[in-house]
Amino acid sequence: SLFPLHPVSPSPLRAAEPVRLTKDGSFKQNIQWSPDGKTLLFTRIHEGKMALWLMPATEGAEMKRLLPAHTEPHFDGHWSPDGKRIVYVYDKLEGTDGKLRIDVCNADGGENQTLVPHKAFEESPRFSPDGKLVLWVSTRNKNPDLYTVDAEGKNEKRLTNDPAYDLHPAWSPDGKLIAFASGRSGKQKIH
């Protein structure tokens, strides 16, 4: 649903009613606005398959799979700041195990490639505000830590090194800081 924040009455505390965009009943999460505000990118489980879907951010618009040829789960998509690329998690299934890696494609699904190969669980990819780096979480050193790589998949850098779990990273708008959840103080808190 879209939930407009502009008031519909003189009271500044009352927001407009939300507008329901989908009525299919399937599970959806990780919703991302495109940089131009016209398209929504999200993870959807439809007919037993977890995949990335796109739809115009208007009532009655139709959903479209971003990567219809992918047969394995892929999720947690994130737009590049210019709206031309999407980075996401691809789950290469091997038996009952998943080999999570970070892939990237054009916004229309073309030119799909692996950005960060599977070494452990590779999750939560996020483009930097200038589009030059991708931040993600990896368990390659036993517990989740934060890493960056350039947009071409080179110059990997480990940012955190703590026994606590570092999760759910987010760039500051200027790209100078990263907020993340961590259990360094005994409980998950924002750092």
Tab-separated table of C-alpha atoms in Angstrom:
chain	number	residue	atom	x	y	z
A	1	SER	CA	0.000	0.000	0.000
A	2	LEU	CA	1.014	3.585	-0.516
A	3	PHE	CA	0.386	5.780	2.492
A	4	PRO	CA	0.300	9.469	1.543
A	5	LEU	CA	1.612	11.742	4.269
A	6	HIS	CA	-0.144	14.907	3.186
A	7	PRO	CA	-3.115	15.821	5.391
A	8	VAL	CA	-6.686	15.509	4.109
A	9	SER	CA	-8.086	17.824	6.777
A	10	PRO	CA	-6.904	20.906	8.631
A	11	SER	CA	-5.404	18.644	11.312
A	12	PRO	CA	-1.674	18.116	10.615
A	13	LEU	CA	-1.801	14.797	12.497
A	14	ARG	CA	-4.261	13.066	10.176
A	15	ALA	CA	-2.769	11.493	7.055
A	16	ALA	CA	-4.627	10.462	3.921
A	17	GLU	CA	-5.907	6.911	3.608
A	18	PRO	CA	-3.431	4.354	2.196
A	19	VAL	CA	-3.892	3.194	-1.394
A	20	ARG	CA	-3.705	-0.566	-1.926
A	21	LEU	CA	-1.517	-1.380	-4.917
A	22	THR	CA	-1.649	-5.201	-4.975
A	23	LYS	CA	-4.497	-7.622	-4.333
A	24	ASP	CA	-2.917	-10.962	-5.238
A	25	GLY	CA	-2.328	-12.186	-1.671
A	26	SER	CA	1.276	-13.272	-2.252
A	27	PHE	CA	4.034	-12.517	0.272
A	28	LYS	CA	6.093	-9.389	-0.446
A	29	GLN	CA	9.042	-7.750	1.342
A	30	ASN	CA	12.156	-5.576	0.836
A	31	ILE	CA	10.263	-2.879	-1.075
A	32	GLN	CA	12.489	-0.255	-2.733
A	33	TRP	CA	11.494	2.888	-4.627
A	34	SER	CA	13.371	3.556	-7.852
A	35	PRO	CA	15.415	6.776	-7.658
A	36	ASP	CA	12.911	8.552	-9.922
A	37	GLY	CA	10.014	7.476	-7.673
A	38	LYS	CA	8.073	5.815	-10.501
A	39	THR	CA	8.757	2.106	-9.916
A	40	LEU	CA	8.742	-0.286	-6.974
A	41	LEU	CA	11.215	-3.170	-6.697
A	42	PHE	CA	10.381	-5.936	-4.218
A	43	THR	CA	10.807	-9.576	-3.283
A	44	ARG	CA	7.682	-11.636	-3.962
A	45	ILE	CA	6.902	-15.282	-3.320
A	46	HIS	CA	4.589	-16.335	-6.138
A	47	GLU	CA	3.700	-19.909	-7.089
A	48	GLY	CA	6.322	-21.159	-4.627
A	49	LYS	CA	9.177	-19.099	-6.109
A	50	MET	CA	10.991	-16.224	-4.386
A	51	ALA	CA	11.979	-13.630	-6.974
A	52	LEU	CA	12.430	-9.930	-7.673
A	53	TRP	CA	9.455	-8.113	-9.145
A	54	LEU	CA	8.866	-4.606	-10.482
A	55	MET	CA	5.713	-2.554	-10.786
A	56	PRO	CA	4.829	1.057	-11.465
A	57	ALA	CA	3.936	2.853	-8.224
A	58	THR	CA	0.338	3.457	-9.311
A	59	GLU	CA	-2.946	1.850	-8.385
A	60	GLY	CA	-3.943	-0.958	-10.741
A	61	ALA	CA	-0.455	-1.355	-12.241
A	62	GLU	CA	0.753	-4.818	-13.207
A	63	MET	CA	3.699	-6.591	-11.585
A	64	LYS	CA	6.491	-7.978	-13.779
A	65	ARG	CA	9.306	-10.368	-12.868
A	66	LEU	CA	12.699	-8.732	-13.216
A	67	LEU	CA	14.606	-11.941	-14.033
A	68	PRO	CA	12.063	-14.486	-15.333
A	69	ALA	CA	14.745	-16.978	-16.443
A	70	HIS	CA	16.075	-17.381	-12.878
A	71	THR	CA	14.772	-20.635	-11.418
A	72	GLU	CA	16.424	-20.290	-7.999
A	73	PRO	CA	15.540	-17.854	-5.192
A	74	HIS	CA	16.739	-14.273	-5.573
A	75	PHE	CA	15.751	-11.407	-3.304
A	76	ASP	CA	16.617	-8.186	-1.426
A	77	GLY	CA	17.118	-5.993	-4.489
A	78	HIS	CA	18.531	-2.483	-4.249
A	79	TRP	CA	18.686	0.232	-6.949
A	80	SER	CA	21.832	2.060	-7.956
A	81	PRO	CA	21.462	5.822	-7.371
A	82	ASP	CA	21.052	6.487	-11.117
A	83	GLY	CA	18.347	3.782	-11.389
A	84	LYS	CA	20.259	1.893	-14.095
A	85	ARG	CA	21.361	-1.169	-12.091
A	86	ILE	CA	19.997	-3.436	-9.376
A	87	VAL	CA	22.110	-5.417	-6.909
A	88	TYR	CA	20.545	-8.412	-5.151
A	89	VAL	CA	21.070	-11.738	-3.363
A	90	TYR	CA	21.049	-14.899	-5.496
A	91	ASP	CA	20.596	-18.230	-3.725
A	92	LYS	CA	22.298	-21.007	-5.704
A	93	LEU	CA	20.646	-24.147	-4.378
A	94	GLU	CA	22.745	-27.260	-3.841
A	95	GLY	CA	20.571	-29.949	-2.306
A	96	THR	CA	19.029	-28.412	0.782
A	97	ASP	CA	21.818	-25.832	1.171
A	98	GLY	CA	21.822	-22.362	-0.303
A	99	LYS	CA	24.981	-20.734	-1.618
A	100	LEU	CA	24.205	-17.027	-1.254
A	101	ARG	CA	26.078	-14.620	-3.501
A	102	ILE	CA	25.611	-11.025	-4.662
A	103	ASP	CA	24.564	-10.478	-8.283
A	104	VAL	CA	23.909	-7.302	-10.263
A	105	CYS	CA	21.877	-6.617	-13.396
A	106	ASN	CA	20.558	-3.735	-15.454
A	107	ALA	CA	17.244	-2.277	-14.306
A	108	ASP	CA	15.519	-4.169	-17.137
A	109	GLY	CA	17.104	-7.481	-16.031
A	110	GLY	CA	19.760	-7.504	-18.763
A	111	GLU	CA	23.508	-8.027	-18.344
A	112	ASN	CA	23.128	-10.096	-15.178
A	113	GLN	CA	26.429	-11.058	-13.547
A	114	THR	CA	27.897	-12.149	-10.224
A	115	LEU	CA	29.413	-9.263	-8.278
A	116	VAL	CA	30.432	-11.119	-5.086
A	117	PRO	CA	30.861	-14.901	-5.485
A	118	HIS	CA	29.704	-17.231	-2.733
A	119	LYS	CA	32.250	-17.711	0.035
A	120	ALA	CA	29.688	-17.876	2.859
A	121	PHE	CA	26.335	-16.153	3.350
A	122	GLU	CA	26.551	-12.967	1.271
A	123	GLU	CA	23.548	-10.746	2.098
A	124	SER	CA	22.032	-7.237	2.312
A	125	PRO	CA	23.695	-5.575	-0.716
A	126	ARG	CA	23.384	-1.778	-0.890
A	127	PHE	CA	24.789	0.643	-3.472
A	128	SER	CA	26.604	3.658	-2.038
A	129	PRO	CA	24.931	7.034	-2.704
A	130	ASP	CA	27.466	7.785	-5.473
A	131	GLY	CA	27.025	4.305	-7.021
A	132	LYS	CA	30.741	3.504	-6.836
A	133	LEU	CA	30.608	0.898	-4.053
A	134	VAL	CA	28.382	-1.943	-2.899
A	135	LEU	CA	28.129	-2.598	0.836
A	136	TRP	CA	27.052	-6.042	2.037
A	137	VAL	CA	27.108	-8.485	4.974
A	138	SER	CA	29.176	-11.674	4.821
A	139	THR	CA	29.798	-14.579	7.203
A	140	ARG	CA	33.066	-15.551	5.456
A	141	ASN	CA	34.971	-14.988	8.709
A	142	LYS	CA	32.553	-17.028	10.860
A	143	ASN	CA	30.154	-14.268	11.940
A	144	PRO	CA	28.442	-11.460	9.997
A	145	ASP	CA	30.667	-8.489	9.216
A	146	LEU	CA	30.371	-5.568	6.783
A	147	TYR	CA	32.286	-5.424	3.506
A	148	THR	CA	32.462	-3.197	0.437
A	149	VAL	CA	33.466	-3.859	-3.152
A	150	ASP	CA	33.541	-1.466	-6.100
A	151	ALA	CA	30.676	-1.520	-8.603
A	152	GLU	CA	32.750	-3.746	-10.934
A	153	GLY	CA	33.301	-6.371	-8.200
A	154	LYS	CA	36.923	-5.440	-7.425
A	155	ASN	CA	38.807	-4.008	-4.431
A	156	GLU	CA	36.958	-5.902	-1.720
A	157	LYS	CA	37.377	-4.359	1.737
A	158	ARG	CA	36.352	-5.619	5.175
A	159	LEU	CA	34.877	-2.813	7.294
A	160	THR	CA	34.080	-4.521	10.602
A	161	ASN	CA	35.873	-7.216	12.563
A	162	ASP	CA	34.059	-8.019	15.779
A	163	PRO	CA	32.783	-11.255	17.331
A	164	ALA	CA	29.323	-9.667	17.499
A	165	TYR	CA	26.919	-9.902	14.565
A	166	ASP	CA	26.950	-6.783	12.340
A	167	LEU	CA	23.757	-6.716	10.253
A	168	HIS	CA	21.316	-4.594	8.209
A	169	PRO	CA	23.663	-1.861	6.943
A	170	ALA	CA	22.496	1.475	5.530
A	171	TRP	CA	24.533	4.286	3.954
A	172	SER	CA	24.147	7.880	5.117
A	173	PRO	CA	22.877	10.123	2.266
A	174	ASP	CA	26.364	11.633	1.779
A	175	GLY	CA	28.030	8.189	1.763
A	176	LYS	CA	30.412	9.077	4.599
A	177	LEU	CA	28.834	6.927	7.312
A	178	ILE	CA	27.217	3.493	7.597
A	179	ALA	CA	24.567	2.668	10.183
A	180	PHE	CA	24.139	-0.991	11.136
A	181	ALA	CA	22.692	-3.222	13.831
A	182	SER	CA	25.199	-4.978	16.088
A	183	GLY	CA	25.198	-7.091	19.223
A	184	ARG	CA	28.451	-5.552	20.513
A	185	SER	CA	26.781	-4.324	23.702
A	186	GLY	CA	25.087	-7.665	24.378
A	187	LYS	CA	21.883	-6.873	22.479
A	188	GLN	CA	21.252	-5.845	18.881
A	189	LYS	CA	21.489	-2.034	18.747
A	190	ILE	CA	22.071	0.552	16.032
A	191	HIS	CA	25.698	1.644	15.652
